[in-house]
Amino acid sequence: MNENLRAFVKEKLKHHQHRYLHICGVEEVAVELAKIYDVSIEKASIAALTHDLLKYDTIEEQIKWLDQKTVEKFRHIPVMYHAYSAAIYIQKELGIQDTDIINAVRYHVWGRPNMTTLEKIIYVADFAEPNRNFEEAKITRNLAKTDLDLALVYAMKSSMDYLIEKGINPSIDQYEAFQYYEEVTRGKIK
Ligand SMILES: [Fe+2]
Ligand SMILES: [Fe+2]
């Protein structure tokens, strides 16, 4: 399944082997979670394979896919461009028109309130794939097998804590997504 797409991704990232391995790890976790949560395995695989496709394109190349409003919004956080540009690129260059896949790619870095199950799966898989060798990834992976929302909120909190530790303020969008899922999981967190 998706072998042509996999070959395309591998070729595009041929000078970034570690990123290709990360993508394969994301796909593995995403497919596993798709089976548990009854989401299309095909969609989970496509979203995982394409989510970081433009990660190593130059900023100029990335922003050429974006509208001015998006370019302005992330001017000071250019790492966000790769997600938003990949969401457009897969539509225009790869003919992927499935809104759920497109949004899973677009929101994979910070998440957002009221995500679909596929969006949650890609967010969690990106954070927790087996090549991520920190403890929180392992914890998230285990949580995700029984409660996707708990895994999501745990991963969001860990990402924000990591930024704060490095002296970087998480964005308002990140807080908003986190608070939304904190509310959703209220009472479940021990
Ligand atoms: Fe990414
Ligand atoms: Fe990623």
Short mmCIF file of N, CA and C and ligand atoms in Angstrom, two decimals:
data_model
loop_
_atom_site.label_atom_id
_atom_site.label_comp_id
_atom_site.label_asym_id
_atom_site.label_seq_id
_atom_site.Cartn_x
_atom_site.Cartn_y
_atom_site.Cartn_z
N MET A 1 0.83 -1.21 0.00
CA MET A 1 0.00 0.00 0.00
C MET A 1 0.87 1.27 0.00
N ASN A 2 0.49 2.22 -0.80
CA ASN A 2 1.20 3.50 -0.84
C ASN A 2 2.68 3.37 -1.19
N GLU A 3 3.02 2.31 -1.93
CA GLU A 3 4.45 2.09 -2.21
C GLU A 3 5.05 3.18 -3.12
N ASN A 4 4.24 3.66 -4.07
CA ASN A 4 4.74 4.75 -4.93
C ASN A 4 5.02 6.00 -4.12
N LEU A 5 4.09 6.28 -3.20
CA LEU A 5 4.26 7.46 -2.35
C LEU A 5 5.49 7.30 -1.46
N ARG A 6 5.64 6.11 -0.92
CA ARG A 6 6.81 5.85 -0.05
C ARG A 6 8.12 6.06 -0.83
N ALA A 7 8.15 5.56 -2.06
CA ALA A 7 9.36 5.72 -2.89
C ALA A 7 9.62 7.20 -3.18
N PHE A 8 8.54 7.94 -3.42
CA PHE A 8 8.66 9.38 -3.69
C PHE A 8 9.22 10.12 -2.47
N VAL A 9 8.70 9.79 -1.30
CA VAL A 9 9.14 10.44 -0.06
C VAL A 9 10.62 10.10 0.20
N LYS A 10 10.96 8.85 0.00
CA LYS A 10 12.34 8.40 0.23
C LYS A 10 13.30 9.15 -0.70
N GLU A 11 12.91 9.31 -1.95
CA GLU A 11 13.75 10.01 -2.91
C GLU A 11 13.88 11.49 -2.52
N LYS A 12 12.77 12.11 -2.15
CA LYS A 12 12.80 13.54 -1.79
C LYS A 12 13.70 13.79 -0.59
N LEU A 13 13.73 12.81 0.34
CA LEU A 13 14.52 12.99 1.56
C LEU A 13 15.81 12.17 1.53
N LYS A 14 16.30 11.90 0.32
CA LYS A 14 17.45 10.98 0.21
C LYS A 14 18.70 11.49 0.93
N HIS A 15 18.80 12.78 1.12
CA HIS A 15 19.96 13.30 1.86
C HIS A 15 19.66 13.49 3.35
N HIS A 16 18.50 13.03 3.77
CA HIS A 16 18.09 13.20 5.16
C HIS A 16 17.53 11.88 5.69
N GLN A 17 18.43 10.93 5.76
CA GLN A 17 18.04 9.56 6.13
C GLN A 17 17.32 9.50 7.48
N HIS A 18 17.80 10.29 8.45
CA HIS A 18 17.18 10.23 9.78
C HIS A 18 15.73 10.70 9.72
N ARG A 19 15.45 11.66 8.83
CA ARG A 19 14.07 12.15 8.70
C ARG A 19 13.19 11.08 8.05
N TYR A 20 13.75 10.39 7.07
CA TYR A 20 12.99 9.31 6.45
C TYR A 20 12.67 8.23 7.49
N LEU A 21 13.64 7.92 8.33
CA LEU A 21 13.39 6.91 9.38
C LEU A 21 12.32 7.39 10.35
N HIS A 22 12.37 8.69 10.69
CA HIS A 22 11.34 9.27 11.56
C HIS A 22 9.96 9.09 10.92
N ILE A 23 9.87 9.39 9.64
CA ILE A 23 8.60 9.27 8.91
C ILE A 23 8.09 7.81 8.93
N CYS A 24 9.01 6.87 8.75
CA CYS A 24 8.61 5.46 8.81
C CYS A 24 8.12 5.10 10.21
N GLY A 25 8.77 5.67 11.22
CA GLY A 25 8.33 5.44 12.60
C GLY A 25 6.94 6.03 12.85
N VAL A 26 6.71 7.23 12.32
CA VAL A 26 5.39 7.87 12.46
C VAL A 26 4.33 7.00 11.78
N GLU A 27 4.68 6.50 10.60
CA GLU A 27 3.72 5.66 9.87
C GLU A 27 3.38 4.39 10.67
N GLU A 28 4.42 3.79 11.23
CA GLU A 28 4.21 2.55 12.00
C GLU A 28 3.23 2.79 13.16
N VAL A 29 3.48 3.85 13.93
CA VAL A 29 2.61 4.15 15.07
C VAL A 29 1.21 4.56 14.59
N ALA A 30 1.17 5.38 13.54
CA ALA A 30 -0.12 5.86 13.03
C ALA A 30 -0.99 4.70 12.55
N VAL A 31 -0.39 3.75 11.87
CA VAL A 31 -1.15 2.59 11.37
C VAL A 31 -1.64 1.74 12.55
N GLU A 32 -0.78 1.58 13.53
CA GLU A 32 -1.17 0.82 14.73
C GLU A 32 -2.38 1.48 15.41
N LEU A 33 -2.33 2.80 15.54
CA LEU A 33 -3.43 3.52 16.20
C LEU A 33 -4.68 3.54 15.33
N ALA A 34 -4.48 3.63 14.02
CA ALA A 34 -5.63 3.61 13.11
C ALA A 34 -6.42 2.32 13.28
N LYS A 35 -5.71 1.22 13.46
CA LYS A 35 -6.39 -0.07 13.67
C LYS A 35 -7.18 -0.05 14.97
N ILE A 36 -6.57 0.50 16.01
CA ILE A 36 -7.25 0.52 17.32
C ILE A 36 -8.49 1.42 17.27
N TYR A 37 -8.36 2.59 16.63
CA TYR A 37 -9.44 3.59 16.68
C TYR A 37 -10.31 3.60 15.42
N ASP A 38 -10.18 2.56 14.62
CA ASP A 38 -11.07 2.37 13.49
C ASP A 38 -11.04 3.54 12.50
N VAL A 39 -9.84 3.95 12.18
CA VAL A 39 -9.62 5.00 11.19
C VAL A 39 -9.00 4.32 9.96
N SER A 40 -9.19 4.88 8.79
CA SER A 40 -8.62 4.30 7.58
C SER A 40 -7.09 4.19 7.69
N ILE A 41 -6.60 2.97 7.53
CA ILE A 41 -5.16 2.72 7.59
C ILE A 41 -4.47 3.42 6.42
N GLU A 42 -5.14 3.41 5.29
CA GLU A 42 -4.64 4.07 4.08
C GLU A 42 -4.41 5.57 4.34
N LYS A 43 -5.41 6.20 4.95
CA LYS A 43 -5.29 7.65 5.23
C LYS A 43 -4.19 7.92 6.25
N ALA A 44 -4.12 7.08 7.29
CA ALA A 44 -3.10 7.26 8.33
C ALA A 44 -1.71 7.15 7.71
N SER A 45 -1.57 6.19 6.80
CA SER A 45 -0.28 5.97 6.15
C SER A 45 0.09 7.17 5.26
N ILE A 46 -0.86 7.66 4.49
CA ILE A 46 -0.58 8.79 3.59
C ILE A 46 -0.21 10.04 4.40
N ALA A 47 -0.97 10.33 5.44
CA ALA A 47 -0.69 11.52 6.26
C ALA A 47 0.69 11.41 6.92
N ALA A 48 1.00 10.22 7.43
CA ALA A 48 2.30 10.02 8.08
C ALA A 48 3.44 10.20 7.08
N LEU A 49 3.28 9.60 5.91
CA LEU A 49 4.36 9.65 4.90
C LEU A 49 4.63 11.07 4.41
N THR A 50 3.60 11.91 4.40
CA THR A 50 3.76 13.25 3.79
C THR A 50 3.93 14.38 4.80
N HIS A 51 3.77 14.10 6.10
CA HIS A 51 3.69 15.23 7.05
C HIS A 51 4.96 16.09 7.10
N ASP A 52 6.12 15.48 6.88
CA ASP A 52 7.38 16.26 6.93
C ASP A 52 8.05 16.36 5.57
N LEU A 53 7.28 16.20 4.53
CA LEU A 53 7.83 16.12 3.18
C LEU A 53 8.67 17.35 2.79
N LEU A 54 8.25 18.52 3.23
CA LEU A 54 8.97 19.74 2.80
C LEU A 54 9.91 20.28 3.89
N LYS A 55 10.18 19.46 4.87
CA LYS A 55 10.99 19.89 6.03
C LYS A 55 12.33 20.49 5.62
N TYR A 56 12.92 19.99 4.56
CA TYR A 56 14.25 20.48 4.17
C TYR A 56 14.23 21.34 2.92
N ASP A 57 13.06 21.69 2.43
CA ASP A 57 13.00 22.72 1.39
C ASP A 57 13.41 24.04 2.04
N THR A 58 13.95 24.94 1.26
CA THR A 58 14.32 26.23 1.86
C THR A 58 13.04 26.97 2.27
N ILE A 59 13.21 27.94 3.15
CA ILE A 59 12.05 28.73 3.59
C ILE A 59 11.37 29.38 2.38
N GLU A 60 12.18 29.87 1.45
CA GLU A 60 11.61 30.51 0.24
C GLU A 60 10.73 29.51 -0.52
N GLU A 61 11.24 28.27 -0.63
CA GLU A 61 10.45 27.25 -1.33
C GLU A 61 9.18 26.89 -0.56
N GLN A 62 9.31 26.86 0.75
CA GLN A 62 8.13 26.51 1.56
C GLN A 62 7.05 27.59 1.47
N ILE A 63 7.47 28.85 1.57
CA ILE A 63 6.43 29.89 1.63
C ILE A 63 5.79 30.16 0.27
N LYS A 64 6.38 29.66 -0.79
CA LYS A 64 5.73 29.90 -2.08
C LYS A 64 4.39 29.16 -2.19
N TRP A 65 4.16 28.18 -1.30
CA TRP A 65 2.87 27.46 -1.29
C TRP A 65 1.83 28.17 -0.43
N LEU A 66 2.27 29.18 0.30
CA LEU A 66 1.41 29.74 1.36
C LEU A 66 0.81 31.10 1.00
N ASP A 67 -0.35 31.40 1.57
CA ASP A 67 -0.91 32.75 1.39
C ASP A 67 -0.20 33.70 2.35
N GLN A 68 -0.37 34.98 2.08
CA GLN A 68 0.35 36.01 2.81
C GLN A 68 0.04 35.97 4.31
N LYS A 69 -1.21 35.69 4.61
CA LYS A 69 -1.65 35.68 6.01
C LYS A 69 -0.88 34.61 6.81
N THR A 70 -0.72 33.45 6.21
CA THR A 70 0.00 32.36 6.88
C THR A 70 1.49 32.69 7.00
N VAL A 71 2.03 33.27 5.94
CA VAL A 71 3.45 33.64 5.97
C VAL A 71 3.69 34.62 7.12
N GLU A 72 2.79 35.60 7.25
CA GLU A 72 2.93 36.61 8.32
C GLU A 72 2.78 35.98 9.70
N LYS A 73 1.77 35.12 9.80
CA LYS A 73 1.46 34.52 11.11
C LYS A 73 2.67 33.79 11.70
N PHE A 74 3.43 33.10 10.84
CA PHE A 74 4.53 32.29 11.36
C PHE A 74 5.91 32.88 11.03
N ARG A 75 5.94 34.18 10.74
CA ARG A 75 7.21 34.80 10.37
C ARG A 75 8.28 34.58 11.44
N HIS A 76 7.87 34.59 12.70
CA HIS A 76 8.85 34.43 13.78
C HIS A 76 8.97 32.98 14.26
N ILE A 77 8.19 32.10 13.66
CA ILE A 77 8.28 30.67 14.01
C ILE A 77 8.32 29.89 12.70
N PRO A 78 9.36 30.11 11.90
CA PRO A 78 9.35 29.53 10.53
C PRO A 78 9.30 28.01 10.49
N VAL A 79 9.57 27.36 11.61
CA VAL A 79 9.47 25.89 11.64
C VAL A 79 8.05 25.43 11.33
N MET A 80 7.09 26.33 11.53
CA MET A 80 5.69 25.98 11.24
C MET A 80 5.40 25.89 9.74
N TYR A 81 6.22 26.55 8.95
CA TYR A 81 5.94 26.59 7.51
C TYR A 81 5.89 25.19 6.89
N HIS A 82 6.75 24.29 7.36
CA HIS A 82 6.82 22.99 6.68
C HIS A 82 5.50 22.22 6.75
N ALA A 83 4.75 22.43 7.84
CA ALA A 83 3.48 21.72 7.98
C ALA A 83 2.41 22.35 7.07
N TYR A 84 2.34 23.66 7.09
CA TYR A 84 1.33 24.36 6.29
C TYR A 84 1.62 24.24 4.79
N SER A 85 2.90 24.28 4.44
CA SER A 85 3.23 24.17 3.02
C SER A 85 3.01 22.74 2.51
N ALA A 86 3.33 21.75 3.35
CA ALA A 86 3.10 20.36 2.92
C ALA A 86 1.61 20.10 2.69
N ALA A 87 0.76 20.75 3.51
CA ALA A 87 -0.69 20.57 3.36
C ALA A 87 -1.17 21.05 1.99
N ILE A 88 -0.55 22.10 1.47
CA ILE A 88 -0.93 22.61 0.14
C ILE A 88 -0.23 21.79 -0.96
N TYR A 89 1.03 21.50 -0.71
CA TYR A 89 1.83 20.75 -1.70
C TYR A 89 1.18 19.41 -2.04
N ILE A 90 0.71 18.69 -1.02
CA ILE A 90 0.13 17.36 -1.31
C ILE A 90 -1.14 17.46 -2.14
N GLN A 91 -1.85 18.58 -1.99
CA GLN A 91 -3.04 18.78 -2.83
C GLN A 91 -2.64 19.09 -4.26
N LYS A 92 -1.74 20.06 -4.40
CA LYS A 92 -1.43 20.57 -5.73
C LYS A 92 -0.49 19.67 -6.53
N GLU A 93 0.47 19.07 -5.86
CA GLU A 93 1.47 18.27 -6.58
C GLU A 93 1.18 16.77 -6.56
N LEU A 94 0.52 16.30 -5.50
CA LEU A 94 0.28 14.86 -5.39
C LEU A 94 -1.19 14.48 -5.58
N GLY A 95 -2.05 15.51 -5.74
CA GLY A 95 -3.47 15.24 -6.01
C GLY A 95 -4.21 14.62 -4.83
N ILE A 96 -3.72 14.85 -3.62
CA ILE A 96 -4.42 14.33 -2.43
C ILE A 96 -5.47 15.36 -2.02
N GLN A 97 -6.73 14.97 -2.09
CA GLN A 97 -7.81 15.95 -1.84
C GLN A 97 -8.57 15.67 -0.56
N ASP A 98 -8.19 14.64 0.16
CA ASP A 98 -8.92 14.28 1.38
C ASP A 98 -8.65 15.32 2.48
N THR A 99 -9.72 16.00 2.90
CA THR A 99 -9.58 17.10 3.86
C THR A 99 -8.96 16.64 5.18
N ASP A 100 -9.32 15.43 5.59
CA ASP A 100 -8.81 14.93 6.87
C ASP A 100 -7.29 14.71 6.81
N ILE A 101 -6.82 14.15 5.71
CA ILE A 101 -5.37 13.96 5.55
C ILE A 101 -4.68 15.33 5.52
N ILE A 102 -5.26 16.25 4.75
CA ILE A 102 -4.67 17.58 4.60
C ILE A 102 -4.57 18.28 5.96
N ASN A 103 -5.64 18.21 6.75
CA ASN A 103 -5.61 18.85 8.08
C ASN A 103 -4.66 18.14 9.04
N ALA A 104 -4.57 16.83 8.93
CA ALA A 104 -3.64 16.09 9.80
C ALA A 104 -2.20 16.55 9.54
N VAL A 105 -1.89 16.80 8.27
CA VAL A 105 -0.56 17.29 7.91
C VAL A 105 -0.39 18.74 8.40
N ARG A 106 -1.40 19.56 8.15
CA ARG A 106 -1.32 20.99 8.49
C ARG A 106 -1.14 21.22 9.99
N TYR A 107 -1.84 20.44 10.82
CA TYR A 107 -1.85 20.71 12.26
C TYR A 107 -0.96 19.75 13.05
N HIS A 108 0.01 19.11 12.37
CA HIS A 108 0.77 18.09 13.09
C HIS A 108 1.75 18.64 14.12
N VAL A 109 2.09 19.92 14.05
CA VAL A 109 3.11 20.44 14.97
C VAL A 109 2.50 20.84 16.32
N TRP A 110 1.42 21.60 16.28
CA TRP A 110 0.82 22.10 17.53
C TRP A 110 -0.50 21.44 17.87
N GLY A 111 -1.12 20.80 16.89
CA GLY A 111 -2.49 20.34 17.10
C GLY A 111 -3.42 21.54 17.07
N ARG A 112 -4.67 21.30 17.39
CA ARG A 112 -5.66 22.40 17.47
C ARG A 112 -6.85 21.87 18.26
N PRO A 113 -7.75 22.76 18.70
CA PRO A 113 -8.95 22.26 19.39
C PRO A 113 -9.79 21.42 18.43
N ASN A 114 -10.55 20.51 18.99
CA ASN A 114 -11.54 19.74 18.22
C ASN A 114 -10.95 19.00 17.01
N MET A 115 -9.90 18.27 17.24
CA MET A 115 -9.26 17.54 16.14
C MET A 115 -10.05 16.28 15.79
N THR A 116 -9.91 15.83 14.54
CA THR A 116 -10.49 14.54 14.16
C THR A 116 -9.58 13.44 14.72
N THR A 117 -10.07 12.22 14.69
CA THR A 117 -9.25 11.11 15.20
C THR A 117 -7.96 10.98 14.40
N LEU A 118 -8.04 11.15 13.08
CA LEU A 118 -6.82 11.07 12.27
C LEU A 118 -5.82 12.16 12.65
N GLU A 119 -6.31 13.38 12.86
CA GLU A 119 -5.41 14.48 13.27
C GLU A 119 -4.70 14.13 14.58
N LYS A 120 -5.47 13.59 15.52
CA LYS A 120 -4.88 13.22 16.82
C LYS A 120 -3.82 12.13 16.63
N ILE A 121 -4.15 11.15 15.80
CA ILE A 121 -3.23 10.04 15.58
C ILE A 121 -1.90 10.54 15.01
N ILE A 122 -1.96 11.44 14.05
CA ILE A 122 -0.71 11.93 13.43
C ILE A 122 0.07 12.78 14.44
N TYR A 123 -0.64 13.61 15.20
CA TYR A 123 0.05 14.42 16.22
C TYR A 123 0.78 13.51 17.22
N VAL A 124 0.06 12.54 17.72
CA VAL A 124 0.61 11.64 18.74
C VAL A 124 1.76 10.79 18.14
N ALA A 125 1.54 10.28 16.94
CA ALA A 125 2.57 9.43 16.30
C ALA A 125 3.84 10.24 16.03
N ASP A 126 3.68 11.50 15.64
CA ASP A 126 4.84 12.36 15.37
C ASP A 126 5.67 12.55 16.64
N PHE A 127 4.99 12.71 17.75
CA PHE A 127 5.67 12.93 19.03
C PHE A 127 6.27 11.63 19.58
N ALA A 128 5.59 10.52 19.32
CA ALA A 128 5.89 9.31 20.08
C ALA A 128 6.47 8.16 19.27
N GLU A 129 6.82 8.40 18.01
CA GLU A 129 7.33 7.27 17.21
C GLU A 129 8.61 6.70 17.84
N PRO A 130 8.90 5.44 17.58
CA PRO A 130 9.96 4.74 18.32
C PRO A 130 11.37 5.35 18.21
N ASN A 131 11.62 6.14 17.16
CA ASN A 131 12.95 6.77 17.07
C ASN A 131 13.11 7.97 18.01
N ARG A 132 12.01 8.42 18.58
CA ARG A 132 12.09 9.47 19.61
C ARG A 132 12.53 8.78 20.90
N ASN A 133 13.75 9.06 21.31
CA ASN A 133 14.27 8.23 22.39
C ASN A 133 14.21 8.91 23.76
N PHE A 134 13.16 9.70 23.98
CA PHE A 134 12.98 10.26 25.32
C PHE A 134 11.81 9.53 25.99
N GLU A 135 11.84 9.59 27.30
CA GLU A 135 10.88 8.83 28.12
C GLU A 135 9.42 9.20 27.78
N GLU A 136 9.19 10.50 27.55
CA GLU A 136 7.81 10.95 27.31
C GLU A 136 7.21 10.31 26.05
N ALA A 137 8.07 10.01 25.08
CA ALA A 137 7.58 9.38 23.85
C ALA A 137 7.03 7.99 24.16
N LYS A 138 7.77 7.27 24.97
CA LYS A 138 7.37 5.91 25.35
C LYS A 138 6.04 5.95 26.13
N ILE A 139 5.97 6.89 27.05
CA ILE A 139 4.75 7.02 27.88
C ILE A 139 3.55 7.35 26.97
N THR A 140 3.77 8.28 26.03
CA THR A 140 2.69 8.68 25.11
C THR A 140 2.24 7.49 24.27
N ARG A 141 3.20 6.73 23.77
CA ARG A 141 2.90 5.57 22.93
C ARG A 141 2.02 4.57 23.70
N ASN A 142 2.37 4.34 24.94
CA ASN A 142 1.58 3.41 25.74
C ASN A 142 0.20 3.95 26.05
N LEU A 143 0.14 5.22 26.43
CA LEU A 143 -1.16 5.86 26.72
C LEU A 143 -2.08 5.79 25.51
N ALA A 144 -1.50 6.02 24.33
CA ALA A 144 -2.29 6.12 23.10
C ALA A 144 -3.05 4.84 22.79
N LYS A 145 -2.51 3.73 23.25
CA LYS A 145 -3.17 2.45 22.96
C LYS A 145 -4.51 2.31 23.66
N THR A 146 -4.66 3.01 24.79
CA THR A 146 -5.93 2.89 25.52
C THR A 146 -6.73 4.18 25.55
N ASP A 147 -6.07 5.34 25.46
CA ASP A 147 -6.81 6.60 25.50
C ASP A 147 -6.08 7.66 24.67
N LEU A 148 -6.59 7.89 23.48
CA LEU A 148 -5.92 8.79 22.54
C LEU A 148 -5.90 10.24 23.05
N ASP A 149 -6.99 10.68 23.67
CA ASP A 149 -7.05 12.05 24.18
C ASP A 149 -6.05 12.27 25.31
N LEU A 150 -5.91 11.28 26.17
CA LEU A 150 -4.93 11.40 27.26
C LEU A 150 -3.51 11.47 26.70
N ALA A 151 -3.25 10.62 25.69
CA ALA A 151 -1.92 10.64 25.05
C ALA A 151 -1.67 12.00 24.42
N LEU A 152 -2.70 12.53 23.80
CA LEU A 152 -2.59 13.83 23.12
C LEU A 152 -2.25 14.95 24.11
N VAL A 153 -2.99 14.99 25.20
CA VAL A 153 -2.80 16.07 26.17
C VAL A 153 -1.43 15.91 26.85
N TYR A 154 -1.02 14.68 27.07
CA TYR A 154 0.29 14.43 27.66
C TYR A 154 1.41 14.90 26.72
N ALA A 155 1.27 14.57 25.44
CA ALA A 155 2.28 14.99 24.46
C ALA A 155 2.31 16.51 24.32
N MET A 156 1.15 17.13 24.29
CA MET A 156 1.09 18.60 24.18
C MET A 156 1.77 19.26 25.37
N LYS A 157 1.48 18.74 26.57
CA LYS A 157 2.07 19.30 27.79
C LYS A 157 3.60 19.11 27.76
N SER A 158 4.04 17.94 27.36
CA SER A 158 5.48 17.66 27.32
C SER A 158 6.18 18.59 26.33
N SER A 159 5.55 18.82 25.18
CA SER A 159 6.15 19.71 24.17
C SER A 159 6.28 21.13 24.71
N MET A 160 5.24 21.59 25.39
CA MET A 160 5.29 22.96 25.93
C MET A 160 6.31 23.07 27.06
N ASP A 161 6.36 22.05 27.92
CA ASP A 161 7.35 22.05 29.00
C ASP A 161 8.77 22.11 28.45
N TYR A 162 8.98 21.37 27.36
CA TYR A 162 10.30 21.34 26.72
C TYR A 162 10.69 22.74 26.23
N LEU A 163 9.73 23.43 25.60
CA LEU A 163 9.99 24.79 25.12
C LEU A 163 10.30 25.72 26.28
N ILE A 164 9.47 25.63 27.32
CA ILE A 164 9.64 26.52 28.48
C ILE A 164 11.02 26.30 29.10
N GLU A 165 11.42 25.04 29.19
CA GLU A 165 12.75 24.70 29.72
C GLU A 165 13.86 25.36 28.92
N LYS A 166 13.62 25.47 27.60
CA LYS A 166 14.63 26.09 26.72
C LYS A 166 14.49 27.62 26.66
N GLY A 167 13.56 28.15 27.46
CA GLY A 167 13.38 29.60 27.51
C GLY A 167 12.52 30.15 26.38
N ILE A 168 11.78 29.25 25.71
CA ILE A 168 10.91 29.68 24.61
C ILE A 168 9.46 29.64 25.09
N ASN A 169 8.73 30.70 24.81
CA ASN A 169 7.31 30.71 25.18
C ASN A 169 6.48 29.92 24.18
N PRO A 170 5.70 28.95 24.62
CA PRO A 170 4.78 28.29 23.67
C PRO A 170 3.82 29.32 23.08
N SER A 171 3.30 29.03 21.90
CA SER A 171 2.41 29.99 21.24
C SER A 171 1.01 29.92 21.83
N ILE A 172 0.23 30.95 21.55
CA ILE A 172 -1.17 30.99 22.01
C ILE A 172 -1.94 29.80 21.42
N ASP A 173 -1.67 29.49 20.16
CA ASP A 173 -2.35 28.35 19.51
C ASP A 173 -2.07 27.04 20.25
N GLN A 174 -0.82 26.90 20.68
CA GLN A 174 -0.45 25.68 21.42
C GLN A 174 -1.22 25.59 22.75
N TYR A 175 -1.27 26.73 23.47
CA TYR A 175 -2.00 26.77 24.74
C TYR A 175 -3.47 26.45 24.52
N GLU A 176 -3.99 27.03 23.46
CA GLU A 176 -5.42 26.86 23.18
C GLU A 176 -5.75 25.38 22.94
N ALA A 177 -4.93 24.73 22.12
CA ALA A 177 -5.15 23.30 21.84
C ALA A 177 -5.00 22.48 23.12
N PHE A 178 -3.97 22.80 23.88
CA PHE A 178 -3.73 22.07 25.13
C PHE A 178 -4.89 22.24 26.10
N GLN A 179 -5.32 23.49 26.27
CA GLN A 179 -6.42 23.75 27.23
C GLN A 179 -7.70 23.03 26.82
N TYR A 180 -7.93 22.99 25.53
CA TYR A 180 -9.11 22.30 25.02
C TYR A 180 -9.08 20.83 25.45
N TYR A 181 -7.93 20.18 25.25
CA TYR A 181 -7.85 18.75 25.57
C TYR A 181 -7.67 18.49 27.06
N GLU A 182 -7.20 19.49 27.77
CA GLU A 182 -7.14 19.37 29.22
C GLU A 182 -8.58 19.29 29.76
N GLU A 183 -9.43 20.11 29.15
CA GLU A 183 -10.85 20.11 29.51
C GLU A 183 -11.51 18.77 29.15
N VAL A 184 -11.21 18.33 27.94
CA VAL A 184 -11.79 17.06 27.45
C VAL A 184 -11.42 15.89 28.38
N THR A 185 -10.20 15.92 28.87
CA THR A 185 -9.70 14.79 29.68
C THR A 185 -9.81 15.06 31.18
N ARG A 186 -10.47 16.15 31.54
CA ARG A 186 -10.56 16.51 32.96
C ARG A 186 -11.09 15.33 33.79
N GLY A 187 -10.42 15.10 34.90
CA GLY A 187 -10.85 14.00 35.75
C GLY A 187 -10.16 12.69 35.42
N LYS A 188 -9.57 12.64 34.22
CA LYS A 188 -8.89 11.39 33.83
C LYS A 188 -7.41 11.41 34.23
N ILE A 189 -6.87 12.65 34.36
CA ILE A 189 -5.44 12.74 34.65
C ILE A 189 -5.19 12.47 36.12
N LYS A 190 -4.30 11.50 36.36
CA LYS A 190 -4.02 11.14 37.76
C LYS A 190 -2.89 11.98 38.28
FE FE B 1 7.04 18.22 11.30
FE FE B 2 7.56 14.74 12.02
#
